[in-house]
C-alpha positions in Angstrom: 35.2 123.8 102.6 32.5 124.8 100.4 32.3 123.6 96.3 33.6 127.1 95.1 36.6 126.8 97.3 37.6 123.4 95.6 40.2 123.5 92.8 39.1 122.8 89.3 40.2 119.5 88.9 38.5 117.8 91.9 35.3 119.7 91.0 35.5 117.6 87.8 36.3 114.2 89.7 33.8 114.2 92.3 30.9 111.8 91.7 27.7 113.5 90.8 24.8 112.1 93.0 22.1 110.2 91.6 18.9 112.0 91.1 16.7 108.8 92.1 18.3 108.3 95.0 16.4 109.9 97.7 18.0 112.3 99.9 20.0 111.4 103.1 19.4 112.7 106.6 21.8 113.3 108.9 20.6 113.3 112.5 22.9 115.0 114.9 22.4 113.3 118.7 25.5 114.3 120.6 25.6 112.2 123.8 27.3 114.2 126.4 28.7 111.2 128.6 30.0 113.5 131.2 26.4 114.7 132.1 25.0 111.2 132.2 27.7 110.2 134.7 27.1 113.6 137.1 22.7 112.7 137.0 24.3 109.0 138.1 26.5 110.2 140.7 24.1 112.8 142.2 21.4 110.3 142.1 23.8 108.0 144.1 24.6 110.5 146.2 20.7 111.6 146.8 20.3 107.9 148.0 23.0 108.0 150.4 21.9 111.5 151.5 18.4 110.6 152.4 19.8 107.1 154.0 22.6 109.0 156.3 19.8 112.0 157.5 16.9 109.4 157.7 17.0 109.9 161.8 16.4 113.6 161.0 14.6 113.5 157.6 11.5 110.8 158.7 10.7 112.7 161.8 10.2 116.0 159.6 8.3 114.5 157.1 6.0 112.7 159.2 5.1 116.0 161.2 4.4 117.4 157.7 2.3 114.8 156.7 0.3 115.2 159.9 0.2 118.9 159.5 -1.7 118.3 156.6 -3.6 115.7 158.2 -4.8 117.9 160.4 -5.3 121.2 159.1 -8.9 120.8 158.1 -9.1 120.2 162.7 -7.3 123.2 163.4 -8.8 125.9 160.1 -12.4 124.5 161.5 -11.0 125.8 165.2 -9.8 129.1 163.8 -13.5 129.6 162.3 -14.6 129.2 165.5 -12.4 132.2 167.1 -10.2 129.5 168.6 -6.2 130.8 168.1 -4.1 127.7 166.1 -1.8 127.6 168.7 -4.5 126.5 171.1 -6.1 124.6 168.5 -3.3 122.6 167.6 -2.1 122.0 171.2 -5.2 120.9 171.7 -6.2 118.2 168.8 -2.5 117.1 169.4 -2.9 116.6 173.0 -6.3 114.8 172.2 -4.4 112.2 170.1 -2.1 111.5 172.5 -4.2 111.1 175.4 -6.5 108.9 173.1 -3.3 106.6 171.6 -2.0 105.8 175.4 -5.7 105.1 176.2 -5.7 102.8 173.8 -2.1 101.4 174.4 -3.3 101.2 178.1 -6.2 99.2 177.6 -4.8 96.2 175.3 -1.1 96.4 177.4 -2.8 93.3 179.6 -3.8 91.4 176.3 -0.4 91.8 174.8 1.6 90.8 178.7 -0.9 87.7 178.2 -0.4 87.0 174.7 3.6 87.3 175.2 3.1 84.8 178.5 1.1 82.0 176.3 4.2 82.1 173.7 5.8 78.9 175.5 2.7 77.1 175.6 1.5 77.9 172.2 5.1 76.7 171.0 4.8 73.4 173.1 0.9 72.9 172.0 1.9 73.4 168.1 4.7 71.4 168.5 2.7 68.6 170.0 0.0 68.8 167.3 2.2 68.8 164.3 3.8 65.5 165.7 0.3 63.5 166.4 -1.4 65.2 164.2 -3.9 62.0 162.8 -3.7 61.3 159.0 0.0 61.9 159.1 1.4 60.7 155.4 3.8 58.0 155.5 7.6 58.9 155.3 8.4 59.2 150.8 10.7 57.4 148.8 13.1 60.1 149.1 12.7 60.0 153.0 13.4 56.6 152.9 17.2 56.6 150.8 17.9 59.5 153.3 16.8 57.5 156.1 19.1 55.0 154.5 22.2 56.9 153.5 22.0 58.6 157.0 22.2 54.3 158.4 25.0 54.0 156.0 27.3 57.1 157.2 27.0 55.9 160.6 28.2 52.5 160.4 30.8 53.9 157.9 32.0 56.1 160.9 31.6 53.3 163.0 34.1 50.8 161.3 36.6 53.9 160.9 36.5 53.9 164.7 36.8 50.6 165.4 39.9 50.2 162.6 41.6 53.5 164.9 40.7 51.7 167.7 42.4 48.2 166.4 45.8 50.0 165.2 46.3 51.4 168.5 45.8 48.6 170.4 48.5 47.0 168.1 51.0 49.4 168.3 50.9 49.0 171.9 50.6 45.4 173.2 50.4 46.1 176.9 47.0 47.7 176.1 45.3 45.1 173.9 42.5 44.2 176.2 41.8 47.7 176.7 41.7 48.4 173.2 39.2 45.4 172.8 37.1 46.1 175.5 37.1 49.9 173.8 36.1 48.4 170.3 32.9 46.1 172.1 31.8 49.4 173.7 31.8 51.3 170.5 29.9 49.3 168.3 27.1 48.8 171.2 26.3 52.3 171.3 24.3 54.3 168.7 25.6 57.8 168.4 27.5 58.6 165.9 31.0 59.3 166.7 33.5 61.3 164.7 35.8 60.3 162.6 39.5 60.3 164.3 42.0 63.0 164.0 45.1 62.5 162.0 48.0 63.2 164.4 49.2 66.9 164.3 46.1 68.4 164.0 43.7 70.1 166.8 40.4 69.5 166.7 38.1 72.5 167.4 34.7 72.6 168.4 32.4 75.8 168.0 29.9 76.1 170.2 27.4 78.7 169.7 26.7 81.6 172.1 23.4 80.6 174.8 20.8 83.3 174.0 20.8 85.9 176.7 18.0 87.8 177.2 19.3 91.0 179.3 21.1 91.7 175.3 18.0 92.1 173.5 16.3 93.7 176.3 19.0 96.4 176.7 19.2 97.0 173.1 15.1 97.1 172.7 15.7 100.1 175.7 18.0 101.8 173.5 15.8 101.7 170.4 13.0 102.6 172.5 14.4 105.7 173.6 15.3 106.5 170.1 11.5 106.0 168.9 10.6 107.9 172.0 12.6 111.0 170.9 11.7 110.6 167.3 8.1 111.1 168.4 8.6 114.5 170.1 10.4 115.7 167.2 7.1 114.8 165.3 5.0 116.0 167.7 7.0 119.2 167.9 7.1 119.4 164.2 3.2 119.1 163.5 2.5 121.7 166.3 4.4 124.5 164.8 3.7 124.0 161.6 -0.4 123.9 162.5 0.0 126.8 164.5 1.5 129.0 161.9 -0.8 128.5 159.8 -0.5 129.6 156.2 2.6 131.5 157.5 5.4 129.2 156.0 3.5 129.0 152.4 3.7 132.9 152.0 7.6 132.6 153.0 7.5 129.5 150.2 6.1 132.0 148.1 8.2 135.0 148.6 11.1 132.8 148.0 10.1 131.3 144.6 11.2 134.8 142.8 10.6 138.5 142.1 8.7 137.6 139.0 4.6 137.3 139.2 5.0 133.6 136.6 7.2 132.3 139.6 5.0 133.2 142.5 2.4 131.6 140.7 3.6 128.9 139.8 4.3 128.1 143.7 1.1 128.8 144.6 0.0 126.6 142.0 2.1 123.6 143.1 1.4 124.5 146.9 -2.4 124.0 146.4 -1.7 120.7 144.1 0.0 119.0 147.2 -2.0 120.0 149.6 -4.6 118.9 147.4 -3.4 115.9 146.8 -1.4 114.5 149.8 -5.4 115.3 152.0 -6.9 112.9 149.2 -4.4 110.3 149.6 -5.1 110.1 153.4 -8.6 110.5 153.0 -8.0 107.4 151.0 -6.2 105.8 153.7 -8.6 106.8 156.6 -12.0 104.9 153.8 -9.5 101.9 153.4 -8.4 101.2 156.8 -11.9 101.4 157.9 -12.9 98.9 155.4 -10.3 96.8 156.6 -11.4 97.0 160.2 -14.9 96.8 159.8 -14.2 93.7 157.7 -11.8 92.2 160.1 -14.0 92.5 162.9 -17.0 90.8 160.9 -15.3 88.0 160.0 -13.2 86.8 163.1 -16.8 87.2 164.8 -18.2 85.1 162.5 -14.9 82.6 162.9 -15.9 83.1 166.7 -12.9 84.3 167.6 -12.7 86.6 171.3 -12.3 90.2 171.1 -13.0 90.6 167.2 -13.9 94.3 167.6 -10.7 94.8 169.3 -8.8 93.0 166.1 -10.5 95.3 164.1 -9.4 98.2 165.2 -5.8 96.9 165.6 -6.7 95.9 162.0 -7.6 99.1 160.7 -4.9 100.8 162.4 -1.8 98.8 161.2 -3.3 98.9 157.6 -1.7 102.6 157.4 1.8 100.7 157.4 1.4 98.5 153.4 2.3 95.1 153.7 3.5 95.3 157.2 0.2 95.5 159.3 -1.4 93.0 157.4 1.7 90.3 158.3 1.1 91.5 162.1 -2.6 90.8 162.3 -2.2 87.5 160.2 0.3 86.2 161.9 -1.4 87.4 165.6 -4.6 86.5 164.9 -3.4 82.7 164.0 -1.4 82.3 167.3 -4.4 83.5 169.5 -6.6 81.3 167.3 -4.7 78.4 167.7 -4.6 78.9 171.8 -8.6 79.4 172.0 -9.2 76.5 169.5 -6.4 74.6 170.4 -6.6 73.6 166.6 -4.1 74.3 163.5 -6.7 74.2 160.8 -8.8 77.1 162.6 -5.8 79.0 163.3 -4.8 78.6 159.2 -8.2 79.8 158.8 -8.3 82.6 161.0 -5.0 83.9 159.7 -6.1 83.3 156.1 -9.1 85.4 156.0 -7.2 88.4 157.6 -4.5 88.1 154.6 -7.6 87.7 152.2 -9.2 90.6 153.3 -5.8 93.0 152.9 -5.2 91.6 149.7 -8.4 92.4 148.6 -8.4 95.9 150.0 -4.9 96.5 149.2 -5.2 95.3 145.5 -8.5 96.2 144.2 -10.0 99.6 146.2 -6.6 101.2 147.4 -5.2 101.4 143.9 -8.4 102.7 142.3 -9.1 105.0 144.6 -5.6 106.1 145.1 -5.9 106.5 141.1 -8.7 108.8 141.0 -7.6 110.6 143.9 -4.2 111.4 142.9 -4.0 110.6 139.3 -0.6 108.7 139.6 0.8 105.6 138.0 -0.3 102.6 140.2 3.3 101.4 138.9 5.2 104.2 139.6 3.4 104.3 143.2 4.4 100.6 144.1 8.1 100.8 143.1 8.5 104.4 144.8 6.8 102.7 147.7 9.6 99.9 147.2 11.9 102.2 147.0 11.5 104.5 150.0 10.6 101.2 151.9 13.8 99.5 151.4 15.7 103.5 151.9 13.6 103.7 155.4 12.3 100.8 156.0 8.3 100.7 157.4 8.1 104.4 157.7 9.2 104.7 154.1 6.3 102.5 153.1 4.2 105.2 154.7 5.9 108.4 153.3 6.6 106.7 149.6 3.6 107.9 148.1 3.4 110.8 149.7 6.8 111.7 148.1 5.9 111.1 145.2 2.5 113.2 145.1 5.0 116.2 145.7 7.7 115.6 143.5 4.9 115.2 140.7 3.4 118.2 141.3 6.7 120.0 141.0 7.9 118.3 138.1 4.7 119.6 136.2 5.4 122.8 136.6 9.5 122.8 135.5 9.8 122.1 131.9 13.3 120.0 132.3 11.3 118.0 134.8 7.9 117.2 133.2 9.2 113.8 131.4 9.5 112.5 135.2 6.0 114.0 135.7 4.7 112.6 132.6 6.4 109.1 134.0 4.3 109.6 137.1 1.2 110.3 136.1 -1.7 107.8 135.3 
């Protein structure tokens, strides 16, 4: 209701502002609660989407990665009047061959690695108990040494008072009940405590470990990973042989307008851009990684460092992962050629010294001037997709996120999460 609607007498009532006070601003911020919940329900659901199709949804985005991978193989084929179909089969049948090569070669180290595993157990077992210098037992070692003493004779005396009220309820049985009381307190395992009458003991005894379980579920997951990899392999070769095929249909399906079809194109060339830096990346790191592997287990005198540094520079693609396998390896074949704890801790130290140093210093700059993302927003995506997918989702988090960056740049509604991604 406006002032010239207002009767006479409340026009004369109403309190006249004050013309020192400054004027009051009104900010209008409606808060639609009803589209906050749907963005937190759909994100839910996105996560259980991307969880429940991750036997379908890894294998398709690892050909993809590949495709891109290997593009610059197959265009320098095509130059060369060689059809992509060919081209591809062909730098896809190379990596196979050369990956079972490979496999082949070190299956004989690995059988012998997996046959030491007793002896290595028995060997570190044997040096952690006469290992010289060993510290005295603590104080606190010594009251548990003490209160463990204490609970046995406690249980001891409960036994032998069961034992004496038996043997008095029932006289004909005396000497048996004293010869059962001498025996008791001469022997020094614990017993346990008696049952009150009515109840039933139980014992649980834990399952013995059968072998034939793990290896027929290890056959079942292998055949999974086995069919997993054709679908990759599958996915990479059509997608390399059709070339630029699927980005025109991308293209045709952004929109009838020109500003749409460019803006595809635009985003298109960003992520191909971008996701061939970010392996380039990975290819310069992993080499570092090998080449510094193999340098210092030589130097440690360890057998087969050139082989470690290729395994090195080959699990580095996986973050975090690969370096916990060639630590962790490299410290149990250490300690069976040395036959000594304090190499092995040295052996497997420098390997972890040498990932950290590659994995915190050079990967995140040159990840940073390669793809100019957050190094922040990179690691928790990675942390993300890793605990969505486990290790293939440490491989494919940034990946992800390169893409959904580019595309977020280029939608207005979207380019806060862009701006949150960037460096």
């Amino acid at each position: 209701m406006t002032d010239e609607a207002l009767p006479a007498d409340e026009k004369a009532h109403r309190p006249k502002p004050d013309p020192d006070e400054p004027p009051r601003v009104l900010l209008h911020m409606p808060v639609d609660v009803r589209s906050l919940a749907l963005i937190v329900l759909t994100v839910l659901a996105s996560i259980y989407a991307l969880h429940w199709a991750q036997a379908i949804l890894v294998p398709i985005l690892l050909g993809v990665m590949f495709s891109y991978a290997l593009t610059p193989v197959v265009d320098t084929l095509a130059r060369w009047h060689v059809p992509r179909a060919v081209g591809a089969t062909v730098v896809l049948s190379t990596i196979v061959i050369v990956i079972g090569w490979g496999g082949w070669r070190l299956s004989d180290d690995a059988t012998a690695l997996v046959e030491t595993l007793p002896q290595v157990a028995q060997k570190l077992r044997h040096a952690v108990e006469n290992q010289p210098g060993k510290p005295a037992a603590s104080p606190i070692e010594k009251v548990q040494q003490a209160a463990n003493e204490l609970e046995q004779a406690a249980q001891q005396a409960a036994s032998e008072a069961s034992a004496a009220s038996a043997g008095a309820s029932t006289p004909g049985r005396r000497r048996t009940g004293k010869t059962t009381t001498t025996t008791t307190t001469t022997t020094t395992t614990p017993t346990a405590p008696p049952t009150p009458p009515g109840v039933t003991r139980v014992v649980v005894e834990r399952a013995a470990f059968n072998v034939r379980d793990y290896l027929w579920t290890g056959t079942l997951g292998l055949f999974a990973f086995l069919g997993q990899t054709l679908v990759v392999l599958f996915v990479t070769l059509f997608l390399l042989a059709s070339g630029r095929t699927f980005r025109s249909k991308m293209v045709k399906l952004a929109g009838p307008r020109l500003s749409q079809k460019k803006i595809t194109v635009q985003a298109l060339d960003e992520v191909n851009v971008q996701i061939q830096r970010y392996l380039l990346v990975q290819l310069l790191t992993s080499v570092v990684v090998g080449v510094a592997t193999g340098l210092a287990f030589y130097a440690l005198g360890l057998n087969n460092a050139a082989t470690w540094g290729v395994a090195a520079g080959i699990t580095n693609l996986v973050p975090y992962v690969g370096a916990v396998i060639v630590g962790f390896g490299s410290a149990i074949v250490g300690f069976i050629q040395f036959d000594s704890i304090d190499r092995a801790l040295l052996i497997g130290a420098s390997s972890f010294a040498i990932h950290a140093i590659v994995g915190n210093l050079l990967t995140p700059w040159w990840t940073g001037r390669a793809s100019r993302m957050s190094p922040f927003a990179v690691f928790v995506g990675v942390l993300a997709f890793g605990w969505l997918w486990g290790a293939v989702g440490l491989i494919l988090g940034t990946p992800i996120l390169m893409v959904v960056k580019a595309v977020c740049d280029r939608v207005d509604e979207l380019k806060p999460v862009g701006e949150f991604l960037g460096a």
